[in-house]
Coordinates of C-alpha atoms in Angstrom, one line a residue:
M1 CA 0.2 -0.2 -0.2
D2 CA 1.3 3.5 -0.6
I3 CA 1.8 5.8 1.8
V4 CA 0.0 9.1 1.5
L5 CA 1.6 12.3 3.6
S6 CA -1.0 14.5 5.2
E7 CA -0.3 17.6 3.4
G8 CA -0.9 20.7 5.1
A9 CA -0.5 19.1 8.6
I10 CA 2.9 21.2 9.5
E11 CA 1.3 24.5 9.0
S12 CA -1.4 23.4 11.0
L13 CA 0.7 22.1 13.8
V14 CA 2.9 25.1 13.5
K15 CA -0.4 27.4 14.2
G16 CA -1.4 25.3 17.1
Q17 CA -4.3 23.7 15.6
E18 CA -5.4 19.9 16.4
V19 CA -4.5 17.6 13.9
D20 CA -6.2 14.2 13.5
S21 CA -3.0 11.5 13.2
P22 CA -1.3 13.0 10.5
V23 CA 1.3 11.0 8.3
L24 CA 4.3 12.7 8.0
Q25 CA 8.0 11.2 6.8
M26 CA 11.0 11.7 9.3
V27 CA 13.8 13.6 7.2
N28 CA 16.4 14.0 9.8
I29 CA 17.3 13.6 13.2
R30 CA 19.6 15.2 15.6
K31 CA 20.6 14.3 19.3
I32 CA 20.8 17.4 21.8
D33 CA 22.8 16.6 24.8
G34 CA 20.3 17.0 28.0
G35 CA 23.2 18.1 30.6
N36 CA 22.2 16.7 33.6
G37 CA 18.9 14.9 32.4
P38 CA 18.2 12.5 29.6
A39 CA 19.0 13.4 25.9
R40 CA 16.6 15.0 23.8
F41 CA 16.1 14.2 19.9
R42 CA 15.2 17.1 17.5
L43 CA 13.4 15.8 14.5
M44 CA 13.0 17.2 10.8
M45 CA 9.6 16.1 9.6
S46 CA 7.9 16.3 6.0
D47 CA 4.2 16.2 4.9
G48 CA 5.1 16.0 1.5
M49 CA 4.3 19.7 1.2
Y50 CA 6.7 21.5 3.6
T51 CA 9.5 20.4 5.8
M52 CA 10.0 21.5 9.4
S53 CA 12.9 20.8 11.9
S54 CA 11.1 22.3 15.0
F55 CA 9.8 18.7 16.1
M56 CA 11.1 17.3 19.4
L57 CA 10.5 14.2 20.7
S58 CA 9.3 13.6 24.0
T59 CA 11.9 11.6 26.4
Q60 CA 9.3 8.6 26.8
L61 CA 9.9 8.0 23.1
N62 CA 13.7 8.2 23.3
P63 CA 13.7 4.7 22.9
L64 CA 12.4 4.8 19.4
A65 CA 15.4 6.7 18.7
E66 CA 18.1 4.9 20.6
Q67 CA 17.2 1.2 19.6
N68 CA 17.4 2.9 15.8
Q69 CA 13.6 2.5 14.9
L70 CA 13.4 6.2 14.4
V71 CA 15.5 6.9 11.1
P72 CA 15.7 9.1 8.4
N73 CA 13.2 8.5 5.5
C74 CA 10.9 6.2 7.7
V75 CA 7.0 7.4 7.7
C76 CA 5.4 8.0 11.0
L77 CA 1.8 8.5 12.4
L78 CA 1.6 11.3 15.0
K79 CA -1.0 10.1 17.6
K80 CA -0.3 12.7 19.9
S81 CA 1.4 16.2 19.7
V82 CA 1.4 19.6 21.3
T83 CA 2.7 22.8 20.0
N84 CA 4.7 25.1 22.3
V85 CA 5.7 28.8 22.0
L86 CA 8.9 29.6 23.2
K87 CA 10.0 32.8 25.0
D88 CA 11.6 33.9 21.8
G89 CA 8.5 33.4 20.0
R90 CA 9.7 30.4 17.9
R91 CA 7.2 27.2 17.8
V92 CA 8.2 23.6 18.8
V93 CA 5.8 20.7 18.1
V94 CA 6.4 18.2 20.9
V95 CA 5.6 14.7 19.9
L96 CA 3.9 12.7 22.6
D97 CA 3.1 9.3 21.1
M98 CA 3.8 8.0 17.6
E99 CA 3.8 5.2 15.6
I100 CA 6.5 3.7 13.0
M101 CA 4.0 3.0 9.8
K102 CA 6.7 2.0 7.3
T103 CA 10.6 1.8 7.8
A104 CA 13.0 3.7 5.8
E105 CA 13.8 0.7 4.0
E106 CA 10.4 0.2 3.0
V107 CA 9.8 3.6 1.8
G108 CA 13.4 3.7 0.0
G109 CA 13.7 7.6 -0.1
K110 CA 12.1 10.9 0.5
I111 CA 8.4 11.4 -0.6
G112 CA 7.8 14.4 -2.8
E113 CA 9.6 17.8 -3.3
P114 CA 8.9 19.5 0.0
T115 CA 10.0 22.9 0.9
P116 CA 11.1 24.6 4.4
Y117 CA 8.3 25.9 5.7
V118 CA 8.3 29.6 6.6
E119 CA 5.4 31.0 8.6
G120 CA 3.0 33.4 6.8
Q121 CA 4.3 31.8 3.5
A122 CA 1.6 30.0 1.5
K123 CA 2.4 27.5 -0.9
A124 CA -0.4 26.4 -3.2
P125 CA -0.1 23.0 -5.2
Q126 CA -3.0 24.1 -7.5
P127 CA -2.3 27.7 -8.9
A128 CA -5.5 27.8 -10.2
V129 CA -7.3 27.8 -6.7
P130 CA -6.8 30.8 -4.6
T131 CA -5.2 30.6 -1.3
P132 CA -8.2 30.6 1.3
T133 CA -8.3 33.2 3.7
T134 CA -11.2 32.7 6.0
R135 CA -10.3 28.8 6.7
P136 CA -6.4 28.5 6.4
L137 CA -6.5 25.3 7.8
Q138 CA -8.5 23.5 4.9
P139 CA -6.2 21.7 2.6
Q140 CA -6.4 23.3 -0.8
N141 CA -6.3 19.7 -2.6
G142 CA -9.6 18.8 -1.6
N143 CA -9.2 15.0 -1.9
D144 CA -5.6 14.5 -1.6
G145 CA -3.7 13.0 1.3
M146 CA -5.5 12.5 4.6
N147 CA -8.9 14.1 3.1
K148 CA -10.7 11.3 1.8
G149 CA -14.4 13.0 1.3
P150 CA -15.1 16.3 -0.3
N151 CA -16.7 17.7 3.1
K152 CA -14.0 16.2 5.5
Q153 CA -12.0 18.7 7.5
P154 CA -9.2 16.5 8.9
F155 CA -7.5 19.1 11.1
A156 CA -10.7 20.6 12.5
K157 CA -10.6 18.8 16.0
K158 CA -11.7 21.1 19.0
T159 CA -8.9 22.0 21.3
P160 CA -10.0 22.5 25.0
V161 CA -9.6 25.7 26.2
A162 CA -8.7 27.0 29.6
P163 CA -10.8 29.8 31.3
N164 CA -9.5 33.2 31.3
T165 CA -6.6 33.9 33.6
P166 CA -4.6 36.9 34.5
G167 CA -2.2 36.0 31.7
G168 CA -5.2 35.5 29.0
S169 CA -7.0 32.4 27.8
S170 CA -4.6 29.8 26.3
K171 CA -5.0 26.1 25.1
I172 CA -4.6 23.2 27.4
A173 CA -1.3 21.6 27.0
P174 CA -0.5 18.1 28.6
I175 CA 1.7 17.6 31.3
A176 CA 4.1 15.4 29.5
S177 CA 4.7 18.3 27.2
L178 CA 6.1 21.0 29.9
N179 CA 9.9 21.9 29.5
P180 CA 11.5 25.0 30.8
Y181 CA 11.7 26.5 27.4
Q182 CA 7.8 27.3 27.1
S183 CA 6.2 30.9 28.3
K184 CA 2.7 30.4 27.8
W185 CA 0.9 27.0 29.1
T186 CA -2.2 25.9 30.9
I187 CA -2.5 22.5 32.3
R188 CA -5.6 20.7 33.3
A189 CA -4.9 18.4 36.1
R190 CA -5.9 16.4 39.1
I191 CA -4.0 16.6 42.7
T192 CA -3.2 13.0 43.7
N193 CA -1.6 13.9 46.8
K194 CA -1.2 17.1 48.7
G195 CA 1.5 17.4 51.7
S196 CA 1.4 19.3 54.4
I197 CA 3.3 22.8 55.3
R198 CA 6.7 22.1 56.4
T199 CA 9.0 24.8 57.9
W200 CA 12.9 25.1 57.6
S201 CA 15.1 27.5 59.5
N202 CA 19.1 27.6 58.5
S203 CA 21.5 30.2 58.4
R204 CA 20.3 31.5 55.0
G205 CA 17.1 32.0 56.9
E206 CA 13.7 30.3 57.3
G207 CA 10.6 29.6 55.3
K208 CA 7.7 27.4 54.5
L209 CA 6.5 25.2 51.6
F210 CA 4.3 22.5 50.5
S211 CA 4.2 20.0 47.4
M212 CA 1.4 18.2 45.8
D213 CA 1.4 15.6 42.6
L214 CA -0.6 16.5 39.8
V215 CA -1.8 13.9 37.0
D216 CA -3.7 14.2 33.8
E217 CA -4.1 11.5 30.7
S218 CA -0.6 12.1 29.4
G219 CA 1.1 12.1 32.8
E220 CA 2.3 13.5 36.3
I221 CA 4.4 16.1 37.8
R222 CA 5.5 17.4 41.2
V223 CA 4.3 20.8 42.3
T224 CA 6.2 22.7 45.2
A225 CA 5.2 26.3 46.5
F226 CA 7.2 28.6 48.9
N227 CA 6.3 31.0 51.5
Q228 CA 3.9 33.7 49.9
E229 CA 2.7 31.0 47.5
V230 CA 2.0 28.7 50.3
D231 CA -0.3 31.3 51.9
K232 CA -2.0 31.9 48.4
F233 CA -2.6 28.2 47.4
F234 CA -2.5 25.7 50.1
T235 CA -6.2 26.4 51.4
L236 CA -7.3 26.7 47.8
V237 CA -6.5 23.5 46.6
E238 CA -7.8 20.0 47.8
Q239 CA -6.7 16.4 47.1
G240 CA -8.3 14.8 44.3
K241 CA -10.0 18.0 42.7
V242 CA -8.9 19.4 39.4
Y243 CA -7.7 22.6 38.5
Y244 CA -6.5 25.0 35.7
I245 CA -2.7 25.7 36.4
S246 CA -0.4 28.3 34.4
K247 CA 2.7 30.1 34.7
G248 CA 4.7 28.0 36.8
T249 CA 8.6 27.5 36.8
L250 CA 10.0 24.3 35.2
K251 CA 13.3 23.0 36.3
M252 CA 14.8 19.3 36.1
A253 CA 13.7 16.9 38.9
N254 CA 15.3 15.7 42.0
K255 CA 14.7 12.2 41.2
Q256 CA 16.4 10.9 44.7
Y257 CA 13.0 12.0 46.2
S258 CA 10.3 11.6 43.6
S259 CA 9.1 8.5 41.7
L260 CA 7.0 10.1 39.3
K261 CA 7.8 9.6 35.8
N262 CA 8.5 13.4 34.6
D263 CA 11.9 14.8 34.0
Y264 CA 10.8 18.2 35.3
E265 CA 9.0 19.3 38.3
M266 CA 7.4 22.5 38.8
T267 CA 7.3 25.8 41.2
L268 CA 4.8 28.0 41.7
N269 CA 5.7 31.6 41.7
G270 CA 3.9 35.0 41.7
E271 CA 2.3 34.7 38.4
S272 CA 1.2 31.4 38.8
T273 CA -2.7 30.7 38.8
V274 CA -4.5 27.8 40.0
I275 CA -8.3 27.7 38.8
P276 CA -10.7 25.0 39.9
C277 CA -12.5 22.9 36.9
D278 CA -16.0 21.4 37.0
D279 CA -15.5 19.1 33.8
A280 CA -13.2 16.8 35.4
H281 CA -14.7 13.4 34.6
D282 CA -11.9 12.6 31.7
V283 CA -9.2 13.1 34.1
P284 CA -7.3 10.4 35.5
T285 CA -7.2 9.9 39.3
L286 CA -3.9 8.0 40.2
Q287 CA -0.9 6.4 38.4
C288 CA 1.0 3.4 39.8
S289 CA 3.6 1.3 38.5
F290 CA 3.3 -1.5 41.3
V291 CA 6.8 -3.3 41.9
P292 CA 6.4 -7.1 43.0
I293 CA 8.0 -7.4 46.7
G294 CA 9.8 -10.3 45.3
D295 CA 11.5 -8.1 42.6
L296 CA 12.6 -5.5 45.0
E297 CA 15.9 -7.5 45.9
A298 CA 16.9 -6.5 42.2
R299 CA 16.3 -2.8 42.6
E300 CA 18.9 -0.4 43.4
K301 CA 19.1 1.0 46.8
D302 CA 17.4 4.2 47.5
S303 CA 15.0 3.6 44.5
I304 CA 11.5 5.1 44.9
V305 CA 9.1 2.5 43.8
D306 CA 5.0 1.6 44.1
V307 CA 3.9 -1.2 46.1
I308 CA 1.0 -3.0 47.0
G309 CA 0.5 -5.7 49.5
V310 CA -1.8 -7.4 52.3
V311 CA -0.5 -6.2 55.7
K312 CA 0.9 -9.6 57.3
T313 CA 1.7 -7.8 60.6
V314 CA 1.6 -4.6 62.5
E315 CA 3.7 -3.2 65.2
D316 CA 2.8 -0.5 67.6
V317 CA 3.7 3.6 67.1
T318 CA 6.8 4.4 68.5
R319 CA 8.6 7.6 69.2
I320 CA 12.1 8.2 68.1
T321 CA 14.4 11.5 68.2
T322 CA 15.7 12.5 65.2
K323 CA 19.8 14.1 64.5
N324 CA 18.0 17.4 65.0
S325 CA 16.4 16.7 68.0
R326 CA 12.8 16.4 66.8
E327 CA 10.5 13.3 67.9
V328 CA 8.6 11.7 65.1
S329 CA 6.3 8.9 65.3
K330 CA 7.0 5.6 63.3
R331 CA 5.4 2.4 62.8
N332 CA 6.6 -0.9 61.2
V333 CA 4.4 -2.7 59.0
H334 CA 5.1 -6.3 57.3
L335 CA 3.6 -6.7 53.7
M336 CA 3.1 -9.5 51.6
D337 CA 2.0 -10.1 48.0
M338 CA 1.5 -13.2 45.8
S339 CA 5.2 -13.8 45.5
G340 CA 5.1 -15.2 48.8
R341 CA 7.7 -12.5 50.2
V342 CA 7.5 -10.0 53.2
I343 CA 9.2 -7.2 53.5
T344 CA 9.2 -4.2 56.4
V345 CA 7.8 -0.9 55.7
T346 CA 8.2 2.1 58.1
M347 CA 5.5 4.4 58.1
W348 CA 6.3 7.8 59.6
G349 CA 4.3 10.6 61.4
T350 CA 0.5 11.0 60.9
D351 CA 0.7 8.0 58.4
A352 CA 2.2 5.8 61.4
E353 CA -0.1 7.5 63.9
N354 CA -3.4 7.1 61.8
F355 CA -2.8 3.7 60.3
D356 CA -5.2 0.9 61.3
G357 CA -3.9 -2.8 60.3
S358 CA -6.6 -4.7 62.1
G359 CA -8.2 -7.1 59.8
Q360 CA -5.1 -7.4 57.5
P361 CA -5.8 -4.7 54.9
I362 CA -4.7 -4.1 51.7
L363 CA -1.8 -1.3 51.8
A364 CA -0.8 0.1 48.6
I365 CA 2.1 3.0 48.7
K366 CA 3.0 5.4 45.8
G367 CA 6.7 6.5 46.2
A368 CA 8.2 4.6 49.2
R369 CA 12.1 4.5 49.4
L370 CA 13.6 1.2 49.0
S371 CA 16.6 0.5 51.4
D372 CA 19.1 -2.2 52.3
F373 CA 18.6 -1.3 55.9
G374 CA 18.4 -5.0 57.6
G375 CA 18.5 -6.8 54.2
R376 CA 15.4 -4.9 52.0
S377 CA 13.1 -2.6 53.5
L378 CA 10.8 0.3 52.5
S379 CA 10.2 3.6 54.1
T380 CA 7.5 6.1 53.3
L381 CA 8.5 9.6 52.5
F382 CA 6.8 13.0 53.0
S383 CA 5.7 13.0 49.3
S384 CA 4.3 9.4 49.7
V385 CA 0.5 8.4 49.0
V386 CA -0.5 5.9 51.5
M387 CA -3.7 4.2 50.4
T388 CA -5.7 1.4 52.7
N389 CA -7.8 -1.2 50.7
P390 CA -8.0 1.1 47.4
D391 CA -10.4 0.8 44.9
L392 CA -7.7 -0.7 42.3
P393 CA -7.7 -4.0 40.4
E394 CA -4.5 -4.8 41.9
A395 CA -5.9 -4.6 45.5
Y396 CA -9.0 -6.8 44.7
K397 CA -6.8 -9.4 43.0
L398 CA -4.3 -9.4 45.9
R399 CA -7.6 -9.9 48.5
G400 CA -9.1 -12.5 46.3
W401 CA -5.8 -14.5 46.6
Y402 CA -5.0 -13.8 50.1
D403 CA -8.4 -14.9 51.4
K404 CA -8.1 -18.2 49.4
E405 CA -4.6 -19.4 49.8
G406 CA -2.5 -16.5 51.0
H407 CA -3.5 -16.4 54.7
A408 CA -2.1 -19.9 54.9
M409 CA 1.6 -19.0 53.8
D410 CA 4.2 -17.7 56.5
G411 CA 5.9 -15.5 53.7
Q412 CA 9.8 -15.4 53.5
S413 CA 10.9 -12.0 54.9
M414 CA 13.0 -10.0 53.0
T415 CA 14.0 -7.7 55.7
E416 CA 15.8 -10.5 57.7
A417 CA 17.6 -12.1 54.6
R418 CA 20.9 -10.1 55.4
G419 CA 22.6 -9.1 58.6
G420 CA 23.9 -5.7 57.9
G421 CA 21.1 -4.1 59.3
G422 CA 18.7 -3.6 62.1
G423 CA 15.2 -3.5 60.2
G424 CA 13.2 -4.9 63.0
A425 CA 13.8 -6.0 66.7
N426 CA 14.3 -9.4 65.5
T427 CA 17.0 -9.1 63.0
N428 CA 20.8 -9.4 62.9
W429 CA 21.0 -11.2 66.5
K430 CA 24.6 -10.5 68.0
T431 CA 26.2 -11.2 71.4
L432 CA 28.0 -8.3 72.8
A433 CA 31.2 -10.4 72.1
D434 CA 30.3 -10.5 68.5
V435 CA 30.0 -6.7 68.1
K436 CA 33.8 -6.2 69.3
N437 CA 35.1 -9.6 67.8
E438 CA 33.6 -8.7 64.3
H439 CA 34.3 -5.0 64.5
L440 CA 30.9 -3.9 63.9
G441 CA 30.8 0.0 63.4
H442 CA 34.1 0.4 62.0
G443 CA 32.9 0.7 58.1
E444 CA 31.9 3.9 56.3
K445 CA 28.3 3.4 57.6
A446 CA 27.0 2.9 61.1
D447 CA 26.2 -0.8 61.7
Y448 CA 22.9 -2.0 63.4
F449 CA 22.4 -5.2 65.6
S450 CA 19.8 -6.6 68.1
C451 CA 21.0 -8.4 71.3
I452 CA 19.5 -9.5 74.8
G453 CA 20.9 -7.1 77.4
T454 CA 20.6 -7.1 81.0
V455 CA 21.0 -3.6 82.8
V456 CA 23.8 -3.7 85.2
H457 CA 24.6 0.1 85.8
L458 CA 23.2 3.3 85.2
R459 CA 24.8 6.7 85.7
K460 CA 22.2 9.0 87.7
E461 CA 24.5 11.9 87.0
N462 CA 23.7 14.2 84.0
C463 CA 21.1 12.0 83.0
L464 CA 18.6 14.8 82.6
Y465 CA 18.9 18.1 81.0
Q466 CA 16.4 21.3 80.6
A467 CA 15.2 21.2 77.1
C468 CA 13.3 23.7 74.9
P469 CA 9.6 23.6 75.4
S470 CA 8.6 23.9 71.6
K471 CA 7.2 21.1 70.0
D472 CA 9.9 20.3 67.4
C473 CA 12.8 21.5 69.4
N474 CA 14.9 19.7 72.0
K475 CA 17.7 21.9 72.3
K476 CA 19.1 22.6 75.7
V477 CA 18.0 25.8 77.4
V478 CA 20.2 28.5 79.3
D479 CA 18.9 29.7 82.8
Q480 CA 18.7 33.1 82.4
H481 CA 18.5 33.3 86.1
N482 CA 15.2 35.8 86.2
G483 CA 12.5 33.0 85.7
M484 CA 13.3 32.6 81.8
Y485 CA 15.1 29.9 79.8
R486 CA 16.8 30.9 76.6
C487 CA 16.7 28.6 73.4
E488 CA 19.4 29.7 71.1
K489 CA 18.3 27.7 68.1
C490 CA 14.8 29.2 68.7
D491 CA 16.2 32.5 69.6
K492 CA 13.5 32.8 72.3
E493 CA 12.9 32.9 75.9
F494 CA 10.4 30.5 77.9
P495 CA 8.9 30.9 81.4
E496 CA 9.4 27.0 81.6
F497 CA 11.1 23.9 80.2
K498 CA 10.6 20.5 79.5
Y499 CA 13.2 17.7 80.9
R500 CA 14.5 15.1 78.4
L501 CA 16.9 12.2 79.4
M502 CA 20.0 11.1 77.9
L503 CA 21.2 8.1 80.1
S504 CA 24.2 6.1 79.7
A505 CA 23.9 2.4 80.9
N506 CA 26.2 -0.7 80.8
V507 CA 24.3 -3.4 79.7
A508 CA 25.9 -7.5 79.5
D509 CA 25.1 -10.6 78.2
F510 CA 26.5 -14.0 79.2
G511 CA 29.8 -13.4 77.4
D512 CA 30.4 -9.5 77.6
N513 CA 29.2 -6.0 78.5
Q514 CA 29.0 -2.5 77.0
W515 CA 28.4 1.1 77.6
V516 CA 25.4 2.3 75.6
T517 CA 23.7 5.6 75.4
C518 CA 19.8 5.9 75.6
F519 CA 17.9 9.0 74.4
Q520 CA 14.5 10.1 75.5
D521 CA 11.9 7.1 74.5
T522 CA 14.6 4.3 75.2
A523 CA 15.5 5.8 78.4
E524 CA 12.2 6.1 79.5
A525 CA 11.4 2.4 78.6
I526 CA 14.4 1.1 80.5
L527 CA 13.9 3.5 83.7
G528 CA 10.1 2.5 83.5
Q529 CA 9.0 6.3 84.0
N530 CA 8.6 9.3 81.9
A531 CA 11.2 12.3 81.9
A532 CA 8.8 14.9 83.4
Y533 CA 8.2 12.7 86.5
I534 CA 11.8 11.9 87.0
G535 CA 12.7 15.5 86.4
Q536 CA 10.3 16.2 89.3
L537 CA 11.5 13.9 91.7
K538 CA 15.3 14.8 91.0
D539 CA 13.9 18.2 92.2
T540 CA 11.9 17.4 95.2
N541 CA 12.4 13.9 96.2
E542 CA 16.3 12.5 95.7
A543 CA 15.6 9.4 97.8
A544 CA 12.5 8.5 95.1
F545 CA 14.7 9.5 92.1
D546 CA 17.4 6.9 93.3
E547 CA 14.8 4.2 93.8
I548 CA 14.1 4.3 90.1
F549 CA 17.4 3.5 89.1
Q550 CA 17.6 0.9 91.6
Q551 CA 14.5 -0.8 90.3
A552 CA 15.7 -0.4 86.8
N553 CA 19.0 -2.5 87.5
F554 CA 18.9 -6.2 86.6
N555 CA 16.2 -6.1 84.2
T556 CA 16.7 -7.7 80.7
F557 CA 15.6 -6.2 77.5
V558 CA 15.4 -6.7 73.5
L559 CA 17.6 -4.0 72.5
R560 CA 18.2 -2.8 68.8
N561 CA 21.3 -1.0 68.6
R562 CA 23.4 1.3 66.2
V563 CA 26.9 0.9 66.7
K564 CA 29.4 3.3 64.8
L565 CA 33.3 4.3 65.4
E566 CA 33.7 7.7 66.3
T567 CA 36.5 10.3 66.9
Y568 CA 36.7 12.9 70.0
N569 CA 39.9 15.0 70.3
D570 CA 42.0 12.7 68.1
E571 CA 40.8 9.6 70.3
S572 CA 38.7 7.1 68.5
R573 CA 35.9 4.8 70.2
I574 CA 33.0 3.0 69.6
K575 CA 29.7 4.4 70.3
V576 CA 26.7 2.5 70.8
T577 CA 23.0 3.6 70.9
V578 CA 20.0 2.0 71.7
M579 CA 17.2 2.7 68.8
D580 CA 14.7 0.5 70.6
A581 CA 14.4 -1.1 74.0
K582 CA 11.6 -3.8 74.5
P583 CA 10.7 -6.5 77.2
V584 CA 12.1 -10.2 76.2
D585 CA 9.3 -12.0 74.9
H586 CA 10.3 -15.3 76.2
K587 CA 8.1 -17.7 74.1
E588 CA 9.6 -16.0 70.6
Y589 CA 13.2 -16.1 72.2
S590 CA 13.0 -19.9 73.0
K591 CA 11.8 -20.1 69.3
R592 CA 14.6 -18.5 68.1
L593 CA 17.1 -20.3 70.3
I594 CA 15.7 -23.5 69.2
M595 CA 16.0 -22.8 65.9
N596 CA 19.6 -21.8 66.1
I597 CA 20.2 -25.1 68.1
R598 CA 18.9 -27.0 64.9
K599 CA 20.9 -25.2 62.5
L600 CA 24.1 -25.9 64.7
A601 CA 23.3 -29.7 64.9
S602 CA 22.4 -30.0 61.2
K603 CA 26.3 -28.9 60.5

């Protein structure tokens, strides 16, 4: 079958008109270095009448060029494209979807005698027919090319138009077509995830931000607003709703913090507009690319992935203190899917506090970070979307499998598969002698281990300090001796303080002992009292204060620890920090001992 090119299509595309699947020939292709991002490919296309070199291949189509499917003289069907106007006024046609109809070998050479397109120049294939003025998109050769009937207008597809904005009305652009070189665009997209407002404070100043994820039929993108734009837009936008958004700033996306399939991310600025859209039935809800749990072993550390599984077991919420002395909630959830593999997912903040794991629900997470912490484990990020029993085909399939046969499987844990971390209270068991003999903590990164330890001595001296009463600040305050306490970090004075624990303890097992440091939560677990009460006793009842420490001695715990070689004043020493302390579950402990005995007996 002879290929007939869509004459007049290039002129229509340049003018921003929707063209119904034009057939074009690719005349030339040039690779453009993308710097830190992926390479881009610039195409010269021909419609048999004109040629134009202002076609750009969207990055998701790069494999067509990289695998040498898209080569000069092949004939292509443009299924989806968008015309962008650059800041200097030039127009670029971004190809979002295309199909190779005939290879270069099948075509055999260039079709027709096309000339370079010059905007404003008309080329009439039949001089006797005057150039139309009122309908410039109607091909002048009525029945040639794609036009198979006398009344058919192949380029007359209606384009959705956004409502009037401060920048004027504009055509709707697909998210996949956005790039930093455009000046005017409007997208219509649904908010699939809206984060909370976060604040920062450092030597360069302080501020606030929030992020949200958008999706349309072409793709998805992350949007961030700072400071004044937070005040302007945060209360305006709602998760799940659709909006017209225009005049944001595009930059390369930081893939370390995002799993969205877009090379760019957007920042809202003073000129940005966000307008609710009522006609939203055709805008998709969420795009997930779930990775089977069994395939996570082959993924690189720190990859951002989407996962779905049945909640096999769930742990209680705990509170930990971060490096910047901020307390956060965390919860470990153990997920299993049809691969029969189980992985530990650590949830943080409100996700950890609000999660209800009763009834073994289906849990889907979009944008979890993969770690080699204790083998293979996952952790949610502030940008992750956590969904319980979502209305997704994968969830229904997984529920049916689990109810029928999956519930009878124990599952093989990936988080316990390796011994390099402390992904849970029951991973990487060591004796205290093992820690020294195996030189744990001497590597570039810290090591984690679990042990059974008995408290044999506690240092009461300097175990408490007066801390800033602010919610997210635990820095030590300075007594101003006027009834006020000053926090240098917050640069404020307060009429009160809160007590915090920093406890040194010596723990022992059957073969050795080790000094460890316990911060707030773990110290309270070992002492059996909260810091506020202990501080009150220290100030008012020294005997009762001493009694708490006496009662804590010779209690045994399951300890999860971090160990790292640290240097102070040119002297290196091992520092062990207790990350979690729980009473010994003797039933589970006995099971583990029996299992180890059997392993040793089989050798």
